Short mmCIF file of C-alpha atoms in Angstrom, two decimals:
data_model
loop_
_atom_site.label_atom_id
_atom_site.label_comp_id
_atom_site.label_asym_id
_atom_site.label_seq_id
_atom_site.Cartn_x
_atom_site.Cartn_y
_atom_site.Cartn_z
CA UNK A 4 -4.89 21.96 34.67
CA UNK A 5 -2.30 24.31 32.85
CA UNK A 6 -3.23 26.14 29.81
CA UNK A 7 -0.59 24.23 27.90
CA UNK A 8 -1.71 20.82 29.23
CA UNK A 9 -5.17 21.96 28.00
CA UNK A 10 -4.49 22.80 24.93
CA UNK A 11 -2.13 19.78 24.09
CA UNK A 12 -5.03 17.58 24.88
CA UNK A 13 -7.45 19.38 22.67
CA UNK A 14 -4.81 19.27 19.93
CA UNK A 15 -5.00 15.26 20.50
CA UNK A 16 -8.62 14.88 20.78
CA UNK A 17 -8.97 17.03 17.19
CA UNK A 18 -6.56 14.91 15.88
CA UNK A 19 -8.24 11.84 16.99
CA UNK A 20 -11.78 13.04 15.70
CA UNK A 21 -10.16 13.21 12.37
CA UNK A 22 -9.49 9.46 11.99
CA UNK A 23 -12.34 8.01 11.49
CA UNK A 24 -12.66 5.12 8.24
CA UNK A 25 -10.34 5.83 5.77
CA UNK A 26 -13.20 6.54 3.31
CA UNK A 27 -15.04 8.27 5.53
CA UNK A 28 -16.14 11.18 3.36
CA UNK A 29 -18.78 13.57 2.03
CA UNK A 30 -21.74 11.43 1.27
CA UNK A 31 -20.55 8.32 3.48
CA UNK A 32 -22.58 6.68 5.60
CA UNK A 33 -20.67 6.67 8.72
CA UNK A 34 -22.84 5.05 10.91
CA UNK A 35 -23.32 2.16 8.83
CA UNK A 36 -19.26 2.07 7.89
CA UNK A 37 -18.78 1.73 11.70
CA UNK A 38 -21.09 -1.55 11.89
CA UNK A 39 -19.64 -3.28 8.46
CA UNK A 40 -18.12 -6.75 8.88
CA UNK A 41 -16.25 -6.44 6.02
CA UNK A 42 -13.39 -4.05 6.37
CA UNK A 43 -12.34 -1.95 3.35
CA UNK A 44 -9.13 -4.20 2.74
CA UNK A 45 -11.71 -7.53 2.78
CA UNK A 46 -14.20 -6.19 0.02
CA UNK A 47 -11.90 -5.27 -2.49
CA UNK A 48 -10.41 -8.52 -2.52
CA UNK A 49 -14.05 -9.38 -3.41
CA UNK A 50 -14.31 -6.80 -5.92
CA UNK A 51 -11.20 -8.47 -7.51
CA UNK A 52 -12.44 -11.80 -7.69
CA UNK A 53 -15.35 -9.88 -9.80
CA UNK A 54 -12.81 -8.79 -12.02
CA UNK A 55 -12.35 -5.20 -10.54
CA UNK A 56 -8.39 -4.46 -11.89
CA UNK A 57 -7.65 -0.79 -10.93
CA UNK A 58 -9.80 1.48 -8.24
CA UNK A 59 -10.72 4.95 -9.26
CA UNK A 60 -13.63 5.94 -6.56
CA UNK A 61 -14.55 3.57 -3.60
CA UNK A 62 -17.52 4.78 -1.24
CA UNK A 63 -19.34 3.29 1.76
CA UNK A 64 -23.41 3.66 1.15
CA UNK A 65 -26.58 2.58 2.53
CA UNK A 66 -24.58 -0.68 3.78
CA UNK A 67 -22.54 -1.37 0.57
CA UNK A 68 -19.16 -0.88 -0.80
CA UNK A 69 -18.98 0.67 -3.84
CA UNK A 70 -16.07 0.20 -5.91
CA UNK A 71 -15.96 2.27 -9.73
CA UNK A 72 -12.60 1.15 -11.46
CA UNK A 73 -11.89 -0.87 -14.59
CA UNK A 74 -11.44 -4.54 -15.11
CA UNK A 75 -8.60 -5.81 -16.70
CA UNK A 76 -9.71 -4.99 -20.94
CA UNK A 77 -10.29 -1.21 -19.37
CA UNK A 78 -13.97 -1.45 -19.32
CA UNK A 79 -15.93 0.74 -16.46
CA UNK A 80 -16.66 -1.56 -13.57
CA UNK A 81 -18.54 -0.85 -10.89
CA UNK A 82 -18.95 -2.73 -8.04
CA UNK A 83 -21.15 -3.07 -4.91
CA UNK A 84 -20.74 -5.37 -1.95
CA UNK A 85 -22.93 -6.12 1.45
CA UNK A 86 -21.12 -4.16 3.90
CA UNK A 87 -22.35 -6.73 7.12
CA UNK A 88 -22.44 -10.24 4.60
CA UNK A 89 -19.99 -10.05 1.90
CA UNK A 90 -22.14 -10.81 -0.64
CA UNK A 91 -22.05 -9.39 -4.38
CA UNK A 92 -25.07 -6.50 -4.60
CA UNK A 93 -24.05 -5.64 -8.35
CA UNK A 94 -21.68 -5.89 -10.80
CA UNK A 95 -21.92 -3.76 -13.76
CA UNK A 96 -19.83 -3.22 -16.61
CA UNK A 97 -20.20 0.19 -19.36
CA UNK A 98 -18.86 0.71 -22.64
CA UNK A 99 -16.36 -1.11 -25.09
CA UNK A 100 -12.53 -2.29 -23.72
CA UNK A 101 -9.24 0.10 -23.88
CA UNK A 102 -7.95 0.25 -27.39
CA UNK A 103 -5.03 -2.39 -27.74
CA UNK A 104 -6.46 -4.81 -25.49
#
């Protein structure tokens, strides 16, 4: 195989290694991200229905999504949902609504 062939491919397969969830991150539990049910997209539509208005931080962890936003007064929200089931771990609200709402 020529050297350029090789190193085209290895430019691909570095690329490709580099794609993995979109959250996929320092901390994440990869493994466990890979076996979810629920995709990304599918849980915050969850996290919405639990009043979860804007997203600062999401994170997959020991089998949960974990969404930290605001609901819709501007109170801290944070969120966790089964990664495999769906199903609301925790919702938890902190402090006193935005000023004005």
């Amino acid at each position: 195989m020529n050297e350029l062939l090789k190193s085209t491919l290895l430019a691909a397969l570095l690329m490709l290694a580099g794609t993995g969830p979109a959250l996929a991150g320092k901390g994440d539990d990869e493994r466990a991200v890979a076996e979810f049910e629920v995709t990304e997209t599918q849980a915050l539509e969850i996290a919405k229905a639990q009043g979860l208005a804007t997203v600062r931080e999401v994170k997959a962890r020991r089998g949960v999504w974990k969404f930290e936003g605001a609901d819709a007064d501007g109170v801290v929200i944070e969120i966790e949902i089964n990664g495999v089931t769906g199903e609301v771990v925790k919702v938890e609200r902190y402090g006193m609504p935005a000023q004005g709402n």
